[in-house]
Coordinates of C-alpha atoms and ligand atoms in Angstrom, one line a residue:
X84 CA -13.6 -33.3 -29.6
X85 CA -12.8 -33.8 -26.0
X86 CA -16.2 -32.5 -24.8
X87 CA -18.0 -35.2 -26.6
X88 CA -16.0 -37.9 -24.8
X89 CA -16.7 -36.6 -21.3
X90 CA -19.9 -38.6 -20.8
X91 CA -18.1 -41.7 -22.0
X92 CA -15.3 -41.1 -19.5
X93 CA -17.8 -40.5 -16.7
X94 CA -19.1 -44.0 -17.2
X95 CA -15.7 -45.3 -16.2
X96 CA -16.3 -43.9 -12.7
X97 CA -19.2 -45.8 -11.2
X98 CA -19.4 -43.6 -8.1
X99 CA -20.3 -40.6 -10.3
X100 CA -23.6 -42.2 -11.2
X101 CA -24.8 -42.4 -7.7
X102 CA -27.1 -39.9 -6.0
X103 CA -26.8 -38.2 -2.6
X104 CA -29.9 -37.2 -0.7
X105 CA -31.9 -38.2 -3.9
X106 CA -29.9 -35.6 -5.8
X107 CA -27.3 -36.2 -8.5
X108 CA -23.9 -36.4 -6.9
X109 CA -21.7 -33.5 -7.8
X110 CA -18.1 -34.3 -6.7
X111 CA -16.0 -31.2 -6.5
X112 CA -13.5 -32.3 -3.9
X113 CA -10.9 -33.7 -6.3
X114 CA -7.9 -32.0 -4.7
X115 CA -8.6 -34.0 -1.5
X116 CA -8.9 -37.3 -3.5
X117 CA -10.1 -38.4 -6.9
X118 CA -12.6 -41.0 -7.8
X119 CA -11.4 -44.3 -9.3
X120 CA -12.1 -45.6 -12.8
X121 CA -13.3 -49.2 -12.9
X122 CA -10.1 -50.4 -14.5
X123 CA -8.3 -49.4 -11.3
X124 CA -10.7 -51.2 -9.0
X125 CA -10.7 -54.2 -11.3
X126 CA -6.9 -54.3 -11.1
X127 CA -7.1 -54.5 -7.3
X128 CA -9.7 -57.2 -7.4
X129 CA -7.8 -59.2 -10.0
X130 CA -4.6 -58.7 -8.1
X131 CA -5.9 -60.3 -5.0
X132 CA -7.9 -62.9 -6.8
X133 CA -5.3 -64.0 -9.3
X134 CA -1.8 -62.7 -8.7
X135 CA -1.5 -62.4 -4.9
X136 CA 1.8 -63.7 -3.5
X137 CA 4.5 -61.8 -1.6
X138 CA 7.0 -60.3 -4.0
X139 CA 10.8 -60.6 -4.4
X140 CA 12.8 -63.6 -3.5
X141 CA 10.0 -66.0 -4.3
X142 CA 10.8 -68.9 -6.6
X143 CA 7.2 -69.9 -7.2
X144 CA 5.1 -68.8 -10.2
X145 CA 2.8 -66.3 -8.5
X146 CA 5.6 -64.6 -6.5
X147 CA 7.5 -64.1 -9.7
X148 CA 4.4 -62.8 -11.5
X149 CA 3.6 -60.4 -8.6
X150 CA 7.2 -59.2 -8.5
X151 CA 7.2 -58.5 -12.2
X152 CA 3.9 -56.6 -11.9
X153 CA 5.2 -54.5 -9.1
X154 CA 8.4 -53.6 -11.0
X155 CA 6.5 -53.0 -14.2
X156 CA 4.4 -50.5 -12.1
X157 CA 7.6 -48.8 -11.1
X158 CA 8.6 -48.5 -14.7
X159 CA 5.2 -47.1 -15.5
X160 CA 5.7 -44.4 -12.9
X161 CA 9.2 -43.8 -14.3
X162 CA 7.9 -43.3 -17.8
X163 CA 5.0 -41.1 -16.6
X164 CA 7.2 -38.6 -14.9
X165 CA 10.1 -39.1 -17.3
X166 CA 12.7 -40.3 -14.7
X167 CA 16.0 -41.6 -15.9
X168 CA 15.9 -45.0 -14.1
X169 CA 13.4 -47.1 -12.2
X170 CA 15.9 -47.0 -9.2
X171 CA 15.0 -43.3 -8.8
X172 CA 11.3 -44.2 -8.1
X173 CA 10.7 -45.1 -4.5
X174 CA 7.2 -46.3 -3.5
X175 CA 6.0 -44.7 -0.3
X176 CA 2.6 -44.5 1.4
X177 CA 2.0 -41.1 -0.3
X178 CA 3.4 -37.6 -0.7
X179 CA 3.5 -37.1 3.0
X180 CA 5.7 -40.1 3.7
X181 CA 7.9 -39.2 0.7
X182 CA 8.5 -35.7 2.2
X183 CA 9.2 -37.2 5.6
X184 CA 11.7 -39.6 4.0
X185 CA 13.6 -36.8 2.4
X186 CA 13.4 -34.6 5.5
X187 CA 14.7 -37.3 7.7
X188 CA 17.4 -38.7 5.4
X189 CA 18.6 -35.3 4.1
X190 CA 18.9 -34.0 7.6
X191 CA 20.8 -37.2 8.7
X192 CA 23.2 -36.9 5.8
X193 CA 23.6 -33.1 5.3
X194 CA 22.1 -30.8 7.9
X195 CA 24.0 -29.2 10.8
X196 CA 23.1 -26.6 13.3
X197 CA 22.7 -23.2 11.7
X198 CA 21.8 -24.6 8.3
X199 CA 18.8 -23.3 6.5
X200 CA 15.9 -24.8 4.5
X201 CA 13.6 -22.6 2.3
X202 CA 9.8 -23.3 2.3
X203 CA 7.0 -21.0 1.4
X204 CA 3.8 -19.5 2.9
X205 CA 1.6 -21.6 0.7
X206 CA 2.9 -25.1 1.8
X207 CA 0.6 -27.9 2.9
X208 CA 1.4 -29.1 6.4
X209 CA 3.0 -32.2 4.8
X210 CA 5.7 -29.9 3.6
X211 CA 6.1 -27.9 6.8
X212 CA 5.9 -30.2 9.8
X213 CA 8.6 -32.8 8.7
X214 CA 11.0 -29.8 8.4
X215 CA 10.0 -28.4 11.7
X216 CA 10.7 -31.7 13.3
X217 CA 14.2 -31.7 11.8
X218 CA 14.6 -28.0 12.7
X219 CA 13.9 -28.8 16.4
X220 CA 16.2 -31.8 16.3
X221 CA 19.1 -30.2 14.6
X222 CA 18.7 -26.5 15.3
X223 CA 18.3 -25.6 11.6
X224 CA 16.3 -22.5 10.5
X225 CA 13.4 -22.4 8.1
X226 CA 13.2 -19.5 5.7
X227 CA 9.8 -18.8 4.3
X228 CA 9.1 -17.3 0.8
X229 CA 6.1 -14.9 1.1
X230 CA 3.3 -14.7 -1.4
X231 CA 1.8 -11.6 -3.2
X232 CA -1.8 -10.5 -3.3
X233 CA -2.5 -12.8 -6.3
X234 CA -1.2 -15.8 -4.4
X235 CA 2.0 -16.1 -6.3
X236 CA 5.4 -16.6 -4.7
X237 CA 7.4 -13.4 -4.5
X238 CA 10.5 -14.3 -6.5
X239 CA 12.6 -11.4 -5.4
X240 CA 12.1 -12.4 -1.8
X241 CA 12.9 -16.0 -2.8
X242 CA 16.2 -14.9 -4.4
X243 CA 17.1 -12.9 -1.3
X244 CA 16.5 -15.8 1.1
X245 CA 19.5 -17.7 -0.1
X246 CA 22.5 -17.6 2.1
X247 CA 25.8 -19.6 2.4
X248 CA 23.9 -21.8 4.9
X249 CA 21.0 -22.7 2.6
X250 CA 21.0 -26.4 2.1
X251 CA 17.6 -27.2 0.5
X252 CA 14.5 -25.7 -1.0
X253 CA 11.2 -27.5 -0.5
X254 CA 8.2 -26.0 -2.3
X255 CA 4.7 -26.9 -3.6
X256 CA 4.6 -27.3 -7.3
X257 CA 0.9 -26.4 -7.2
X258 CA -0.9 -24.9 -4.1
X259 CA -3.8 -27.0 -2.9
X260 CA -5.6 -23.9 -1.6
X261 CA -4.8 -21.2 -4.2
X262 CA -4.3 -23.3 -7.2
X263 CA -1.1 -21.4 -8.0
X264 CA 1.2 -23.2 -10.4
X265 CA 4.6 -22.1 -9.2
X266 CA 7.3 -21.5 -11.9
X267 CA 9.2 -24.7 -11.2
X268 CA 11.9 -24.3 -13.7
X269 CA 12.8 -20.8 -12.6
X270 CA 12.7 -21.7 -8.9
X271 CA 15.0 -24.7 -9.5
X272 CA 17.4 -22.8 -11.7
X273 CA 17.7 -20.1 -9.0
X274 CA 18.4 -22.7 -6.3
X275 CA 20.8 -24.6 -8.5
X276 CA 22.8 -21.4 -9.2
X277 CA 23.5 -21.5 -5.4
X278 CA 24.2 -25.3 -5.6
X279 CA 21.1 -25.9 -3.5
X280 CA 18.9 -28.9 -4.3
X281 CA 15.1 -28.6 -4.7
X282 CA 12.2 -30.8 -3.5
X283 CA 8.9 -30.1 -5.3
X284 CA 5.7 -31.3 -3.7
X285 CA 3.8 -32.4 -6.8
X286 CA 0.7 -33.8 -5.0
X287 CA -1.5 -31.2 -6.8
X288 CA 0.5 -31.0 -10.0
X289 CA 0.8 -34.5 -11.3
X290 CA -2.9 -35.1 -11.8
X291 CA -3.2 -31.9 -13.9
X292 CA -0.2 -31.4 -16.0
X293 CA 2.6 -33.0 -17.9
X294 CA 5.6 -33.6 -15.6
X295 CA 9.1 -34.3 -16.8
X296 CA 11.4 -34.5 -13.8
X297 CA 14.5 -34.7 -16.0
X298 CA 13.6 -31.6 -17.9
X299 CA 12.7 -29.8 -14.7
X300 CA 16.1 -30.9 -13.3
X301 CA 14.3 -31.3 -9.9
X302 CA 16.2 -33.2 -7.2
X303 CA 13.2 -34.6 -5.4
X304 CA 9.6 -34.9 -6.6
X305 CA 6.7 -36.4 -4.5
X306 CA 3.1 -37.2 -5.2
X307 CA 0.2 -39.5 -4.2
X308 CA -1.6 -42.1 -6.2
X309 CA -5.0 -41.3 -4.8
X310 CA -5.0 -37.8 -6.2
X311 CA -4.5 -39.2 -9.7
X312 CA -7.3 -41.8 -9.9
X313 CA -5.2 -44.5 -8.2
X314 CA -5.7 -46.3 -4.9
X315 CA -5.0 -44.8 -1.4
X316 CA -2.0 -45.7 0.6
X317 CA 0.7 -45.5 -2.1
X318 CA 2.7 -42.7 -3.6
X319 CA 6.1 -41.8 -5.0
X320 CA 9.3 -40.3 -4.1
X321 CA 11.4 -39.5 -7.2
X322 CA 15.0 -38.6 -6.3
X323 CA 18.1 -38.1 -8.3
X324 CA 20.2 -41.2 -7.9
X325 CA 23.2 -39.3 -6.5
X326 CA 21.1 -37.9 -3.7
X327 CA 19.4 -41.2 -2.9
X328 CA 22.7 -43.0 -3.0
X329 CA 24.1 -40.5 -0.5
X330 CA 21.1 -40.9 1.9
X331 CA 21.2 -43.3 4.8
X332 CA 18.2 -45.7 4.9
X333 CA 14.9 -44.4 6.2
X334 CA 13.5 -47.5 7.8
X335 CA 15.1 -50.9 8.5
X336 CA 13.7 -54.3 7.9
X337 CA 13.3 -56.9 5.1
X338 CA 13.7 -55.9 1.5
X339 CA 16.0 -53.0 2.2
X340 CA 19.1 -55.2 2.9
X341 CA 21.5 -57.1 0.7
X342 CA 22.8 -59.1 3.7
X343 CA 22.3 -59.1 7.4
X344 CA 24.5 -60.4 10.2
X345 CA 24.8 -59.3 13.8
X346 CA 28.2 -58.0 12.9
X347 CA 27.4 -56.1 9.8
X348 CA 24.4 -55.4 7.6
X349 CA 24.8 -54.3 3.9
X350 CA 22.0 -52.2 2.6
X351 CA 20.3 -53.1 -0.7
X352 CA 20.7 -51.0 -3.9
X353 CA 18.2 -48.4 -5.1
X354 CA 15.2 -48.3 -4.9
X355 CA 14.9 -51.2 -2.4
X356 CA 17.2 -49.5 0.2
X357 CA 14.1 -47.3 0.9
X358 CA 11.4 -49.9 0.8
X359 CA 11.6 -51.8 4.0
X360 CA 9.0 -54.5 4.5
X361 CA 6.3 -55.9 2.2
X362 CA 5.4 -53.1 -0.2
X363 CA 1.8 -52.4 -1.4
X364 CA 2.4 -54.5 -4.5
X365 CA -1.3 -54.7 -5.3
X366 CA -1.7 -51.0 -4.9
X367 CA 1.3 -50.3 -7.1
X368 CA -0.2 -52.2 -10.0
X369 CA -3.5 -50.4 -9.6
X370 CA -1.7 -47.1 -9.4
X371 CA 0.1 -47.9 -12.6
X372 CA -3.3 -48.8 -14.2
X373 CA -4.5 -45.3 -13.1
X374 CA -1.5 -43.7 -14.8
X375 CA -2.1 -45.7 -18.0
X376 CA -5.7 -44.6 -17.9
X377 CA -4.6 -40.9 -17.6
X378 CA -2.2 -41.5 -20.5
X379 CA -5.0 -42.9 -22.6
X380 CA -7.2 -39.9 -21.9
X381 CA -4.2 -37.7 -22.4
X382 CA -2.7 -35.4 -19.8
X383 CA -2.6 -32.4 -22.2
X384 CA -6.3 -32.9 -23.0
X385 CA -7.0 -33.1 -19.3
X386 CA -5.0 -29.9 -18.6
X387 CA -6.8 -28.0 -21.4
X388 CA -10.3 -29.2 -20.4
X389 CA -9.7 -28.5 -16.7
X390 CA -8.5 -25.0 -17.5
X391 CA -11.8 -24.4 -19.3
X392 CA -13.7 -25.7 -16.3
X393 CA -11.7 -23.4 -14.0
X394 CA -12.3 -20.3 -16.2
X395 CA -16.0 -21.2 -16.5
X396 CA -16.4 -21.7 -12.7
X397 CA -14.4 -18.5 -11.9
X398 CA -16.7 -16.5 -14.2
X399 CA -19.8 -18.1 -12.8
X400 CA -18.8 -17.4 -9.2
X401 CA -17.9 -13.8 -10.0
X402 CA -21.3 -13.3 -11.6
X403 CA -23.1 -14.4 -8.5
X404 CA -25.3 -11.9 -6.8
X405 CA -23.2 -12.2 -3.6
X406 CA -20.2 -10.6 -2.0
X407 CA -17.7 -13.3 -3.0
X408 CA -14.0 -13.3 -2.5
X409 CA -11.8 -15.7 -4.5
X410 CA -8.5 -16.7 -3.0
X411 CA -5.8 -17.3 -5.5
X412 CA -5.7 -15.3 -8.7
X413 CA -2.3 -16.3 -10.1
X414 CA -1.8 -15.9 -13.8
X415 CA -1.0 -19.6 -14.0
X416 CA -3.5 -21.6 -12.0
X417 CA -4.7 -25.1 -11.7
X418 CA -8.2 -26.4 -11.2
X419 CA -8.7 -25.3 -7.7
X420 CA -11.2 -22.6 -6.7
X421 CA -11.1 -21.3 -3.1
X422 CA -13.6 -18.7 -2.0
X423 CA -15.6 -17.2 0.8
X424 CA -19.0 -15.5 0.7
X425 CA -18.9 -12.5 3.0
X426 CA -21.0 -13.1 6.1
X427 CA -21.4 -16.9 5.6
X428 CA -19.1 -19.2 7.5
X429 CA -17.4 -21.7 5.1
X430 CA -18.7 -24.6 7.1
X431 CA -22.2 -23.4 6.6
X432 CA -21.7 -23.0 2.9
X433 CA -20.2 -26.5 2.7
X434 CA -23.0 -28.1 4.8
X435 CA -25.7 -26.5 2.7
X436 CA -24.0 -27.4 -0.5
X437 CA -23.8 -31.0 0.8
X438 CA -27.6 -31.1 1.3
X439 CA -27.9 -30.2 -2.3
X440 CA -25.7 -33.1 -3.4
X441 CA -22.5 -31.1 -3.9
X442 CA -19.3 -32.2 -2.3
X443 CA -16.8 -29.4 -1.7
X444 CA -14.1 -29.1 1.0
X445 CA -14.2 -26.4 3.7
X446 CA -11.7 -25.4 6.3
X447 CA -8.0 -24.7 6.4
X448 CA -7.0 -27.4 3.9
X449 CA -4.0 -28.4 6.0
X450 CA -2.5 -25.0 5.3
X451 CA -2.9 -23.1 8.5
X452 CA 0.1 -20.8 8.0
X453 CA -1.4 -19.8 4.7
X454 CA -4.7 -19.1 6.3
X455 CA -2.9 -16.8 8.8
X456 CA -1.3 -14.9 6.0
X457 CA -4.7 -14.5 4.3
X458 CA -6.2 -13.4 7.6
X459 CA -9.0 -16.0 7.5
X460 CA -9.9 -19.3 9.2
X461 CA -10.7 -21.2 6.1
X462 CA -12.2 -21.2 2.7
X463 CA -14.7 -23.2 0.7
X464 CA -12.8 -25.1 -2.0
X465 CA -14.2 -26.5 -5.2
X466 CA -11.6 -28.5 -7.1
X467 CA -12.1 -30.1 -10.5
X468 CA -11.1 -33.2 -12.3
X469 CA -11.4 -34.0 -16.0
X470 CA -14.7 -35.9 -15.3
X471 CA -16.5 -32.8 -14.1
X472 CA -18.8 -30.9 -16.4
X473 CA -20.1 -27.4 -16.9
X474 CA -23.5 -28.7 -15.8
X475 CA -22.0 -29.5 -12.4
X476 CA -20.5 -26.0 -12.2
X477 CA -23.9 -24.6 -13.0
X478 CA -25.2 -26.7 -10.2
X479 CA -22.6 -25.3 -7.9
X480 CA -23.3 -21.7 -8.8
X481 CA -27.1 -22.1 -8.6
X482 CA -26.8 -23.8 -5.2
X483 CA -24.5 -21.1 -4.0
X484 CA -27.1 -18.5 -5.0
X485 CA -29.6 -20.5 -3.0
X486 CA -27.3 -20.5 0.0
X487 CA -26.9 -16.8 -0.2
X488 CA -30.7 -16.3 -0.4
X489 CA -31.2 -18.4 2.7
X490 CA -28.7 -16.4 4.7
X491 CA -30.1 -13.1 3.5
X492 CA -33.6 -14.1 4.5
X493 CA -32.5 -14.8 8.1
Ligands
PMP1678 N1 0.9 -31.7 -0.5 C1 -0.2 -31.1 -1.0 C2 0.0 -29.9 -1.8 C3 -1.4 -31.7 -0.8 O1 -2.5 -31.2 -1.4 C4 -1.5 -32.9 -0.1 C5 -2.8 -33.6 0.1 N2 -3.9 -32.8 0.5 C6 -0.3 -33.5 0.4 C7 0.8 -32.9 0.2 C8 -0.4 -34.8 1.2 O2 -0.8 -35.8 0.4 P1 -1.1 -37.2 1.1 O3 -2.1 -36.9 2.2 O4 -1.7 -38.0 0.0 O5 0.2 -37.8 1.6

């Protein structure tokens, strides 16, 4: 049933109709960012044309309307990830800022010299560098979970990394390079058995699978709007209330205060304590529109269809007449396919595919430590969204075959 809807859904994304170098545009760079359906773009246009006024504290009509829209957007996010209260949903600029917020506030509140934070070899730089900054400031140690040959976390090593000084675990829910879907519930249960909280980087998970933060019992969960069909520049930190309450503020300014005097400032309640300054209240409503769009298509239908695309693409690439290596062969994988063709630099592959109208990403994908573990400089990465088709995957594999031929001829 779903397959028959795909062309209808594609029409919701005007950019997919365009051509590049007179060729049909094949967009396979969805892990970097997704395209936007017209309802999202329309929401931004309508927001600025009809509902634009700074939110909170305004008595006039538009300010109240914009405030209500922003807070409704927060409730939409809350519903989407099944959080307990809207106060646990903090709007940030994206997953990166959300992780920085946790790293900074958690360190301020709880970390002392000699404490330890557990990360893994497959982390995006966004979930490494903020911890390194705190490690340098506070002389804490980072403990790194290794991966196995299939690109899965080594759970026995993970178990062994806990010590009496472990204070936090921060792991990708889904790897942006390998596509590995980490066993979140198990990872969290293990950490909680040591009384250690867990942050999951859900940037690559939320667009592709049903997320229930309450069921996961995760302490912090972060993701970005732009990777789930929403606008750029906005994202989410979910945090359990008791942690967020215990955090000091992240930034100071308007919105995040209850009262200010030069003698004493009282901070606002959640979530506003963490939202200093004018928030992206137009972006939040467009983001919520994107989530509603996903709900309408159905996240389970999306997950099932993308899995088919991934299986199809993996089989197609394996069948190429070329020495191809696929990175990431976890038993539970999301719609990301990283590969290298022996003897062809990933940038060359990417540039030649581009000339054929196909957008893929090449390079280290902001995961240089993982590249080091894999012993490579970078990969070619095709990443899928529910609007991609088998025809587009055929285009990818046919074009790759052409690329191989060009290199063999040289
Ligand atoms: N974590 C992962 C796993 C990612 O793939 C990305 C984006 N590539 C990020 C974090 C950072 O997201 P953003 O740039 O939207 O803050």
